[in-house]
PDB file of C-alpha atoms in Angstrom:
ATOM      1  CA  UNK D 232      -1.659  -5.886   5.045  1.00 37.00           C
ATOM      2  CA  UNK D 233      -0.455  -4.283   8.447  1.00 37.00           C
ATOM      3  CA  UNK D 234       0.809  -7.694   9.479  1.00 34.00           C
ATOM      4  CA  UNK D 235       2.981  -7.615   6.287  1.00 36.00           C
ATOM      5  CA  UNK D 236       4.006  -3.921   6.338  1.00 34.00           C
ATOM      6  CA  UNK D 237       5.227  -4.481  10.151  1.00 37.00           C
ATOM      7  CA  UNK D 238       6.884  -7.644  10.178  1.00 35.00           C
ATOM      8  CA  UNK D 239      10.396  -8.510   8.843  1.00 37.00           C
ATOM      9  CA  UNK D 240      11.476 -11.607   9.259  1.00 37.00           C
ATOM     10  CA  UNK D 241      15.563 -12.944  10.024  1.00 38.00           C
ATOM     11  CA  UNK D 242      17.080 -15.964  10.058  1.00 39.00           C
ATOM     12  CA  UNK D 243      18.593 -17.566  13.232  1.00 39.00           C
ATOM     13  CA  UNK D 244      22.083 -19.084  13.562  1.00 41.00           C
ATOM     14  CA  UNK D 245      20.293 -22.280  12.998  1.00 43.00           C
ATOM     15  CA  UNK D 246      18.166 -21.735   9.726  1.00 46.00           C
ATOM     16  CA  UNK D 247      14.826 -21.226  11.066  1.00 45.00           C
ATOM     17  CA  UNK D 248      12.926 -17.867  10.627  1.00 41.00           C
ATOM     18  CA  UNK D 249      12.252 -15.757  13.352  1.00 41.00           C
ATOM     19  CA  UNK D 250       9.313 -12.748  13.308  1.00 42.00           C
ATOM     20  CA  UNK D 251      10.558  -9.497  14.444  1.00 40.00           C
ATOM     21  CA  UNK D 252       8.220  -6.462  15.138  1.00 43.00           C
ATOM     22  CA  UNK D 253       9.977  -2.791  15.393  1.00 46.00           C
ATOM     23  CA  UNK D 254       8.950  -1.341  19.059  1.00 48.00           C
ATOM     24  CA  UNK D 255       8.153   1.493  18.084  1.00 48.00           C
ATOM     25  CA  UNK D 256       5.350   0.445  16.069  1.00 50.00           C
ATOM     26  CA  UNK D 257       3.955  -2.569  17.915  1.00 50.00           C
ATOM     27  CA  UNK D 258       1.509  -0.589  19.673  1.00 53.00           C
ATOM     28  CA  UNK D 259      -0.308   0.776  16.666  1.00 52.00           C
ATOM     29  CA  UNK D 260      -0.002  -2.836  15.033  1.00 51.00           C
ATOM     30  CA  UNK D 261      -1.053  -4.681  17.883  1.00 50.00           C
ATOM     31  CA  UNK D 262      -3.916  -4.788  19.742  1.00 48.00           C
ATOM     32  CA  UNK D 263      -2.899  -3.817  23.760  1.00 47.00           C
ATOM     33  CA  UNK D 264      -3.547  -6.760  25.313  1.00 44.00           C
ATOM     34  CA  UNK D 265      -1.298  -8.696  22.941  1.00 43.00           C
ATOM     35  CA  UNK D 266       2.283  -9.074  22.705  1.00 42.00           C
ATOM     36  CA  UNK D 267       4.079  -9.394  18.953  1.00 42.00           C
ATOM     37  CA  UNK D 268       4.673 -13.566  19.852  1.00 43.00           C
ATOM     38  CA  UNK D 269       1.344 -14.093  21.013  1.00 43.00           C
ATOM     39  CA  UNK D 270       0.215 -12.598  17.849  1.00 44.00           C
ATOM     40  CA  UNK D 271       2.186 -14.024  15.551  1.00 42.00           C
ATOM     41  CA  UNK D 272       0.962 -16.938  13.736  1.00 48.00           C
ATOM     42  CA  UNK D 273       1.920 -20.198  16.088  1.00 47.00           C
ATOM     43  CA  UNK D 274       3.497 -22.154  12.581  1.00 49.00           C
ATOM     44  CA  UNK D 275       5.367 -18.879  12.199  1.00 46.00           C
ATOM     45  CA  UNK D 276       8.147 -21.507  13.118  1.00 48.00           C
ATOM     46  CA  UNK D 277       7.049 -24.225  10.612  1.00 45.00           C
ATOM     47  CA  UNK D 278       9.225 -25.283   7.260  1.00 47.00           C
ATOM     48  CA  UNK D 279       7.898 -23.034   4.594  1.00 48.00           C
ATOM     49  CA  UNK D 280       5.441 -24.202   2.115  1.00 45.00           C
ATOM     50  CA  UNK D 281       7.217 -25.356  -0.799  1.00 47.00           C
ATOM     51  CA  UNK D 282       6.459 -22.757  -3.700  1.00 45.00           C
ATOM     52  CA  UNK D 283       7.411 -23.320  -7.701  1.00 43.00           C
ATOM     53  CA  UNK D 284      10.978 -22.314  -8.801  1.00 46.00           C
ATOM     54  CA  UNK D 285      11.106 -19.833 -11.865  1.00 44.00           C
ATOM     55  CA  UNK D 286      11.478 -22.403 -14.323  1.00 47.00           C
ATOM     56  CA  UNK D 287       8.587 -24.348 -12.660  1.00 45.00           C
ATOM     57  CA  UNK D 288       6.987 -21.491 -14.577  1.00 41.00           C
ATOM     58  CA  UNK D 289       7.320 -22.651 -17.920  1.00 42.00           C
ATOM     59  CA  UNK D 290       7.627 -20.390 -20.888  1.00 44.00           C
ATOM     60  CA  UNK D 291       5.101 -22.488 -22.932  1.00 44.00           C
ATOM     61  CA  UNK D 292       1.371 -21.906 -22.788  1.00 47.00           C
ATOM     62  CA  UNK D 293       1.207 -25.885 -21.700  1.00 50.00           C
ATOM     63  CA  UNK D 294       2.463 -24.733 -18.250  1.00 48.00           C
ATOM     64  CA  UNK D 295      -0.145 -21.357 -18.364  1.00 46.00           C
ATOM     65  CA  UNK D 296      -3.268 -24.233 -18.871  1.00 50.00           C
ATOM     66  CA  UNK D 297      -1.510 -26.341 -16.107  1.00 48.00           C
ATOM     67  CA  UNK D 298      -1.872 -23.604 -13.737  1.00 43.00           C
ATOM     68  CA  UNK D 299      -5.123 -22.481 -14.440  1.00 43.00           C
ATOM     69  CA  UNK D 300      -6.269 -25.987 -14.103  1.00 45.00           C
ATOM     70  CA  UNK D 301      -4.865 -26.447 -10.378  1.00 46.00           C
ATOM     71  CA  UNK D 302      -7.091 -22.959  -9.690  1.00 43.00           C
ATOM     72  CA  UNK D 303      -9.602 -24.258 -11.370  1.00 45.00           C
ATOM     73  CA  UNK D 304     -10.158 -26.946  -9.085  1.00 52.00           C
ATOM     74  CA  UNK D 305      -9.709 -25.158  -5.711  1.00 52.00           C
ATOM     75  CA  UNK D 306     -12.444 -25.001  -3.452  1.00 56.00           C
ATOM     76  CA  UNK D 307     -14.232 -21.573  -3.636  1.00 53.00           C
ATOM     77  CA  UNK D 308     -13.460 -18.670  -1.609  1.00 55.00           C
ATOM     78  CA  UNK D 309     -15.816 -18.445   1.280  1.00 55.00           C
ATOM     79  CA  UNK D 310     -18.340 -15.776   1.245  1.00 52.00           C
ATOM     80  CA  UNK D 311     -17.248 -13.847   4.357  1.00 66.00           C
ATOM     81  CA  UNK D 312     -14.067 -12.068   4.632  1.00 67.00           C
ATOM     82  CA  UNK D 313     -12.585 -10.928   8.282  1.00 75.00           C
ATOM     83  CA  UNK D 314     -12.215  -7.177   8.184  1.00 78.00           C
ATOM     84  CA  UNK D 315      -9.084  -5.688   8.268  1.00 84.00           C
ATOM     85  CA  UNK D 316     -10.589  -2.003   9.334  1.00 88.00           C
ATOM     86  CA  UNK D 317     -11.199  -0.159  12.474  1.00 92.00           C
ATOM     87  CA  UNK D 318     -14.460  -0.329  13.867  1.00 92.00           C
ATOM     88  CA  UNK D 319     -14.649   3.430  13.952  1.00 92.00           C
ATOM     89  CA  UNK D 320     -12.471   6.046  13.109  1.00 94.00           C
ATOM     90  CA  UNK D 321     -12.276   7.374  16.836  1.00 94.00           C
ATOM     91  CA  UNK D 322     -13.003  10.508  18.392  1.00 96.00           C
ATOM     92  CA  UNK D 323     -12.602  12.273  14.923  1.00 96.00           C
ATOM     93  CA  UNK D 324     -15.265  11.386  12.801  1.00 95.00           C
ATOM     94  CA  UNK D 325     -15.492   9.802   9.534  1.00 95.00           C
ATOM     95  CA  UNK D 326     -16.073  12.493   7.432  1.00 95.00           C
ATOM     96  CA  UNK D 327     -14.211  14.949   9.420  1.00 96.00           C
ATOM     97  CA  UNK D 328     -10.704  12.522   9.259  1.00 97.00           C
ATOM     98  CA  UNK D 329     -11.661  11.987   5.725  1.00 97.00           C
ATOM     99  CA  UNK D 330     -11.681  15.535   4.661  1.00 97.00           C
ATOM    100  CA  UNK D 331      -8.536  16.736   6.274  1.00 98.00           C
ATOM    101  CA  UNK D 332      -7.031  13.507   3.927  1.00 98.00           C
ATOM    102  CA  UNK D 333      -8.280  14.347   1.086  1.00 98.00           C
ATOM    103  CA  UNK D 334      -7.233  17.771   1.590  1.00 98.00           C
ATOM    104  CA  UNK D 335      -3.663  16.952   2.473  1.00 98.00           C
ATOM    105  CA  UNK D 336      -3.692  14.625  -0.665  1.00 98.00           C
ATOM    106  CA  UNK D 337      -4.825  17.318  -3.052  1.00 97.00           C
ATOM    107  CA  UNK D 338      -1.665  19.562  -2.036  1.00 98.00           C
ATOM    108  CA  UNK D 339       0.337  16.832  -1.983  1.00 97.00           C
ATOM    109  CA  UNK D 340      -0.682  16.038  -6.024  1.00 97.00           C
ATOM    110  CA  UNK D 341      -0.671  20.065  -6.699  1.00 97.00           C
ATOM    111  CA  UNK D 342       2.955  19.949  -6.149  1.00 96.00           C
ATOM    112  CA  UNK D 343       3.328  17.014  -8.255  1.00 95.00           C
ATOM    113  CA  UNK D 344       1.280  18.580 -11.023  1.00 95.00           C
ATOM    114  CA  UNK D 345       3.659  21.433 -11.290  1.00 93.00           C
ATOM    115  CA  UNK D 346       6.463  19.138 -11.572  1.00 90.00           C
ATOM    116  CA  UNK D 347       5.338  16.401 -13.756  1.00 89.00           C
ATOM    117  CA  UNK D 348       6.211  17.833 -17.292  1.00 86.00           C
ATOM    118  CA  UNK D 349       9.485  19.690 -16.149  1.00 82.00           C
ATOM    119  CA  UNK D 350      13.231  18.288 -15.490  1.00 72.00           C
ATOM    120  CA  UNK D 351      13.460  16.185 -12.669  1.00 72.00           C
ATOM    121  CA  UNK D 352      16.087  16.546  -9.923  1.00 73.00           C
ATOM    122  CA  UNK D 353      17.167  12.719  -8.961  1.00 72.00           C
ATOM    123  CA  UNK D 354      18.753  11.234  -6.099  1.00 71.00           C
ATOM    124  CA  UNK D 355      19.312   8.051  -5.577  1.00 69.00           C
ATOM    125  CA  UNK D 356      18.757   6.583  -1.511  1.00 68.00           C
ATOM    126  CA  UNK D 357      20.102   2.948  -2.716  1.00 61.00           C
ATOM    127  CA  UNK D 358      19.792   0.694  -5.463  1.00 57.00           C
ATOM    128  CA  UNK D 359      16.720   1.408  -7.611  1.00 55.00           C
ATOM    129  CA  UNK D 360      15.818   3.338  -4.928  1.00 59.00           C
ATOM    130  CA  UNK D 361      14.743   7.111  -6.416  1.00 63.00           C
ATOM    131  CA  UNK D 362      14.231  10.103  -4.475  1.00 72.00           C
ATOM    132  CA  UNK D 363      13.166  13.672  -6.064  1.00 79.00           C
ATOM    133  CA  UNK D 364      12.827  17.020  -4.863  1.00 87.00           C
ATOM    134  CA  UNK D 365       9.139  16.736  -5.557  1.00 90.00           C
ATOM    135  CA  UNK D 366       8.885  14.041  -3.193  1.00 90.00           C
ATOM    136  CA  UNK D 367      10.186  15.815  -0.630  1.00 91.00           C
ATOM    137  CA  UNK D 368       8.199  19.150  -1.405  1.00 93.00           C
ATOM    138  CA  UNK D 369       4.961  17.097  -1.657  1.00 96.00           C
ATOM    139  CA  UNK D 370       5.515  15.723   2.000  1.00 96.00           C
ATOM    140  CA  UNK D 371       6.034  19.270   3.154  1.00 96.00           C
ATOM    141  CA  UNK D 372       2.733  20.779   1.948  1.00 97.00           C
ATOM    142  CA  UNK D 373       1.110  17.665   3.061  1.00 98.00           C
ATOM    143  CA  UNK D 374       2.440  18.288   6.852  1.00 97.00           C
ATOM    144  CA  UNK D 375       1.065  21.489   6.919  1.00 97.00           C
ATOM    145  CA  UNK D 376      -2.230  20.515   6.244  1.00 98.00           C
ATOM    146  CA  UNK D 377      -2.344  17.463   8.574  1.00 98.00           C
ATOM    147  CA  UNK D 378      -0.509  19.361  11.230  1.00 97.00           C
ATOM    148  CA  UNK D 379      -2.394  22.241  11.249  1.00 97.00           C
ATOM    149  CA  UNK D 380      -5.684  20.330  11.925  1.00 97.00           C
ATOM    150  CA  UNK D 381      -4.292  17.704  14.480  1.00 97.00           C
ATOM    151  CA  UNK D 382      -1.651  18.484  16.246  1.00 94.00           C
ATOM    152  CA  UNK D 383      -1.466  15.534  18.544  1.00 95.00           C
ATOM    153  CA  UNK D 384      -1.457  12.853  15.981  1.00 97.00           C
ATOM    154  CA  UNK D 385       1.695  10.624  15.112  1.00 97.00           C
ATOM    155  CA  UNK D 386       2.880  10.866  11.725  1.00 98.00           C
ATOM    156  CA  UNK D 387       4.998   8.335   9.478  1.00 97.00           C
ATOM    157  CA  UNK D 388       6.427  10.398   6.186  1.00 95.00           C
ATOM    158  CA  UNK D 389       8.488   8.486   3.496  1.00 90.00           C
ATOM    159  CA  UNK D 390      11.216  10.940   3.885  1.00 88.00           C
ATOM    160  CA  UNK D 391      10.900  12.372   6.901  1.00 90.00           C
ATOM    161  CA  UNK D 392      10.368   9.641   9.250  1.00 93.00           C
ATOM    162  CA  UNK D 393       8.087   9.492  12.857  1.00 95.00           C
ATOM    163  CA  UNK D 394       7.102  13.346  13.826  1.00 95.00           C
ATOM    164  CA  UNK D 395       4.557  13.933  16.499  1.00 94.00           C
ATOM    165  CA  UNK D 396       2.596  12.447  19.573  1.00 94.00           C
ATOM    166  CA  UNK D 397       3.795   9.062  20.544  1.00 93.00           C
ATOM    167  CA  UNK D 398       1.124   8.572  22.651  1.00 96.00           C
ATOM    168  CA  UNK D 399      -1.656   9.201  20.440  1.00 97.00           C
ATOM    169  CA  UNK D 400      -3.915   6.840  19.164  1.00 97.00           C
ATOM    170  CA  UNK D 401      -3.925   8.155  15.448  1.00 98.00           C
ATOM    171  CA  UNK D 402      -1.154   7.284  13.261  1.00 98.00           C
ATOM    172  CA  UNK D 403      -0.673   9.032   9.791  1.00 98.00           C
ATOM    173  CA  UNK D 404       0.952   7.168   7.083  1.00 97.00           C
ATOM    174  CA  UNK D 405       2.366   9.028   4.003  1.00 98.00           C
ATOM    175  CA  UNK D 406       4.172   8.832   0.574  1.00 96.00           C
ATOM    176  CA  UNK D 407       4.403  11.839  -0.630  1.00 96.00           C
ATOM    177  CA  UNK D 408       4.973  10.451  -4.305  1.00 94.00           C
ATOM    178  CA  UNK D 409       4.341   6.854  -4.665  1.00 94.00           C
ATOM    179  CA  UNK D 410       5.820   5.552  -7.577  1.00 90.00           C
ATOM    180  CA  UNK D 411       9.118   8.185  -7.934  1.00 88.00           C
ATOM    181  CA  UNK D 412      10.560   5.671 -10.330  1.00 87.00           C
ATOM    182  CA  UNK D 413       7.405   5.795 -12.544  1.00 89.00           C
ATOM    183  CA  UNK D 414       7.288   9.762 -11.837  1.00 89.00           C
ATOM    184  CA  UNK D 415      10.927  10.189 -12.737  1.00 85.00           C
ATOM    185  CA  UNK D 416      10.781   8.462 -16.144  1.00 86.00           C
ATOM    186  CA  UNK D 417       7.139   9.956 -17.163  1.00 88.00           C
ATOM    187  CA  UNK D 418       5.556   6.769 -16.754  1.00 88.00           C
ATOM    188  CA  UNK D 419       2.095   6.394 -15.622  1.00 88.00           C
ATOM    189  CA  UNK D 420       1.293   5.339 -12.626  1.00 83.00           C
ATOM    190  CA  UNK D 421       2.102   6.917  -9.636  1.00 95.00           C
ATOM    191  CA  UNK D 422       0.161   8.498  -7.303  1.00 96.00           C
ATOM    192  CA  UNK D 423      -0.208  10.769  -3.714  1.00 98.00           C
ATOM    193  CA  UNK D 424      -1.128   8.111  -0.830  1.00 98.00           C
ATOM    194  CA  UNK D 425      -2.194   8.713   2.510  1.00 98.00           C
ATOM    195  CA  UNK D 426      -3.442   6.356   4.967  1.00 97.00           C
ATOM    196  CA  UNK D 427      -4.793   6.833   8.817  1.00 98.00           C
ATOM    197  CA  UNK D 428      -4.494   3.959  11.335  1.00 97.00           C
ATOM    198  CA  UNK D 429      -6.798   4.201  14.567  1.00 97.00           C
ATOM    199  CA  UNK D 430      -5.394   2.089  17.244  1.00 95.00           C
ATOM    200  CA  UNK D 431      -3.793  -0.548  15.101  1.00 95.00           C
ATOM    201  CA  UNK D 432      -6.104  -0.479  12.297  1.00 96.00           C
ATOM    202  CA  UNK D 433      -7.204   1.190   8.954  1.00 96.00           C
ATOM    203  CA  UNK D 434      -9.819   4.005   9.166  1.00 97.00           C
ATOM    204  CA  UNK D 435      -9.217   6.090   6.005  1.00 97.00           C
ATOM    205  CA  UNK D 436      -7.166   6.744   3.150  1.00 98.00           C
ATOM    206  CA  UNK D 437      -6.853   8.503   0.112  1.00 98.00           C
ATOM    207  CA  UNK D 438      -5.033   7.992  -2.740  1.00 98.00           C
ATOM    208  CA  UNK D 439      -4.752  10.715  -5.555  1.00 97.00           C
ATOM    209  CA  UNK D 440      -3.668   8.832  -9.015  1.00 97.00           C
ATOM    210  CA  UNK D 441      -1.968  10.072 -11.953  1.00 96.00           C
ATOM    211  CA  UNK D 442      -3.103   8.917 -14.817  1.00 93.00           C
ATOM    212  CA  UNK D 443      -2.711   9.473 -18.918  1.00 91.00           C
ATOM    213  CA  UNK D 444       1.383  10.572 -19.943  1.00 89.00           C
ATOM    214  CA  UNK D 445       3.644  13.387 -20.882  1.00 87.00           C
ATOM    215  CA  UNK D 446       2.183  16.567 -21.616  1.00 87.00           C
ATOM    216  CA  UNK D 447      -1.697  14.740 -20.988  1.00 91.00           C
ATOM    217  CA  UNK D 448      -1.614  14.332 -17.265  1.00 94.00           C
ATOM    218  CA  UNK D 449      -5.084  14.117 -15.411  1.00 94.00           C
ATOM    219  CA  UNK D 450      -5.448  12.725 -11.575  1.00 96.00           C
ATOM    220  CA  UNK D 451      -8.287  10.371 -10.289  1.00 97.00           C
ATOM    221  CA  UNK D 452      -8.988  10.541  -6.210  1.00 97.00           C
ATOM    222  CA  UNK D 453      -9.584   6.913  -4.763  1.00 97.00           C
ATOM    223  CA  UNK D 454     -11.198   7.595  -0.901  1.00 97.00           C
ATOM    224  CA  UNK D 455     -12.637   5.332   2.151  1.00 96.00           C
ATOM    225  CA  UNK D 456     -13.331   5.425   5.615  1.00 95.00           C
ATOM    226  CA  UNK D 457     -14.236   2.426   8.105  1.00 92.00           C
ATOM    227  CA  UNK D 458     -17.984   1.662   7.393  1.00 88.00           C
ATOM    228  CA  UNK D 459     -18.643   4.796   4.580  1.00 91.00           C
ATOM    229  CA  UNK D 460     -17.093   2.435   1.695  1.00 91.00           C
ATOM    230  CA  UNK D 461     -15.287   3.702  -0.985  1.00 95.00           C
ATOM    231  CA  UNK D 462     -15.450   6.037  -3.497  1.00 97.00           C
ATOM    232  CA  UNK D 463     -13.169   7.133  -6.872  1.00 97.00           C
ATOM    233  CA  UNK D 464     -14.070  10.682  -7.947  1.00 96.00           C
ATOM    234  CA  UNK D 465     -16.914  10.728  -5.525  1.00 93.00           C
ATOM    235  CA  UNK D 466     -18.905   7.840  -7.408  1.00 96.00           C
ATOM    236  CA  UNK D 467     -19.088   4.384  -5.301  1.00 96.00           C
ATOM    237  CA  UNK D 468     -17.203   1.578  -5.973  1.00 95.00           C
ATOM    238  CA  UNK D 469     -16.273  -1.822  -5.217  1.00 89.00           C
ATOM    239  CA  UNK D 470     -15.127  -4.845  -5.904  1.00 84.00           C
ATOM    240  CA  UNK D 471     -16.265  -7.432  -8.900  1.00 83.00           C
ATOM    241  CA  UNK D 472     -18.550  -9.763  -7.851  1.00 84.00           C
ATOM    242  CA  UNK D 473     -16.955 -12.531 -10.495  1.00 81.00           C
ATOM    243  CA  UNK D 474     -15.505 -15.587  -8.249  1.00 80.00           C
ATOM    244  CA  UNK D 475     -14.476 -17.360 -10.472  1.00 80.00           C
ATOM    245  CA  UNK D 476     -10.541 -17.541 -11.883  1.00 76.00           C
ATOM    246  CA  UNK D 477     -11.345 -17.929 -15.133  1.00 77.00           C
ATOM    247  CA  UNK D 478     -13.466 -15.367 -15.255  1.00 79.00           C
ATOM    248  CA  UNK D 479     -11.336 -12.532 -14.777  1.00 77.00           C
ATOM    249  CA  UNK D 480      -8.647 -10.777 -16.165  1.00 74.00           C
ATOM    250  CA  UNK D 481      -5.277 -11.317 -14.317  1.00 66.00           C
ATOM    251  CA  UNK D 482      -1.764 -11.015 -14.799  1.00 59.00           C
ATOM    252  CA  UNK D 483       0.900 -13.398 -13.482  1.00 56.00           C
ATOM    253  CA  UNK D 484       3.799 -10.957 -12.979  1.00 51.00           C
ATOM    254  CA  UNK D 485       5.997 -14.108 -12.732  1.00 51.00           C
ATOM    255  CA  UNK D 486       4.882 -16.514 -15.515  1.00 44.00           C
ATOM    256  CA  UNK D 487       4.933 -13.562 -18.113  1.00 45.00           C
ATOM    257  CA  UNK D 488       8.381 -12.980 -16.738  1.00 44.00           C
ATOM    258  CA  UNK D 489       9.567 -16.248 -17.564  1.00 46.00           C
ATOM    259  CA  UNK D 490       8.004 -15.957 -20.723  1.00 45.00           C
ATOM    260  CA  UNK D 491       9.976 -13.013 -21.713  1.00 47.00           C
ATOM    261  CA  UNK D 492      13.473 -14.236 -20.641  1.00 49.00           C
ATOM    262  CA  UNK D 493      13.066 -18.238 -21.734  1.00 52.00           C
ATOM    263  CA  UNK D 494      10.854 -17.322 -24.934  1.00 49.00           C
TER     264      UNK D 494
END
């Protein structure tokens, strides 16, 4: 997930694709005795593999059946997983980092609470791109509250960019309103999202979730921390146990696409 939120990739005067890592962020994305090369994946360099074109995806169930066969006969999913968290959560502890997060989210979704059932001030920062004054208000009270209890930490806001240490080993990342386009139209879901990284990697997030519609609004709080798990509404929870494709309940974003425009 890091990997993907960090790199962008460009294409060279000859065709081939090149990884390219902002500076200013390799440090927290990389561990130090690394470079962004080294780290990349060596067939970064290697002819993509080739994927289905939209119409691949039929519009007839035939196609649907065709797919779920192919997935049906993959191998299965080893049992281990590599972890994508930090060990620890640093100097700060768990429960201490954890608090000040939740605490910054809950602001954060009080200002969006106010604003949910009233007129919305839009702005547009490009093409389907929405920005409202509650997005910008929600990042405020959420700076307060991070700022005020660690002043040396490097923060990333949606709309206000890098503020803070450089040098520290903490960075903060924020949306103050994730989802504006769902939030501007009254359409469920969107949510308040914070995330801490500790030298490179996750150590705890929150995410505060509006749920329900107009004039019925109610929030859920989804919160973790390296090695404490995760919790929604302070009740644990994890993920289903079914391995098995057919088994679950899915939704190809793509194929029902098709589905729609080719009947």
């Amino acid at each position: 997930v890091v990997y993907r939120i960090a790199y962008t990739h460009r294409r060279s005067a000859a065709g081939g694709v090149k990884p390219f890592l902002s500076a200013p962020m390799a440090r927290y994305l990389l561990p130090s005795t690394t470079t962004a090369a080294s780290s990349f994946p060596r067939n970064a360099r290697a002819s993509p593999a080739p994927i289905l074109a939209p119409r691949a995806l039929a519009s007839r169930s035939k196609h649907a059946r065709a797919i779920m066969a192919v997935a049906s006969d993959q191998p299965a999913a080893p049992s281990k997983y590599p972890k994508m968290a930090a060990p620890t959560t640093g100097p700060v502890p768990a429960d201490e980092l954890l608090g000040v997060i939740q605490a910054a989210a809950k602001a954060g979704a009080e200002v969006v609470m106010e604003a949910v059932n009233k007129p919305r001030n839009i702005q547009y920062k490009g093409v389907a791109d929405l920005v409202t004054d509650t997005d910008k208000l929600s990042e405020s009270v959420i700076l307060e509250v991070v700022t005020k209890n660690f002043k040396d930490h490097l923060i990333l806001g949606e709309e206000g960019g890098l503020i803070g240490d450089s040098l520290s080993e903490y960075l903060w990342c924020i949306d103050p309103l994730d989802g504006t386009t769902n939030f501007a139209h009254g359409y469920p879901s969107f949510s308040v999202s914070i995330g801490v990284l500790f030298r490179g990697k996750p150590a705890a997030a929150t995410v505060v979730e509006f749920c329900g519609g107009p004039m019925c609004w109610n929030t859920r709080t989804i919160s973790a921390s390296s090695g404490k798990g995760a919790y929604c509404n302070g009740q644990k929870i994890h993920v289903s146990p079914t391995e098995k494709v057919w088994n679950n309940l899915f939704w190809l974003l793509g194929l029902d696409m098709n589905m729609m425009m080719h009947g």
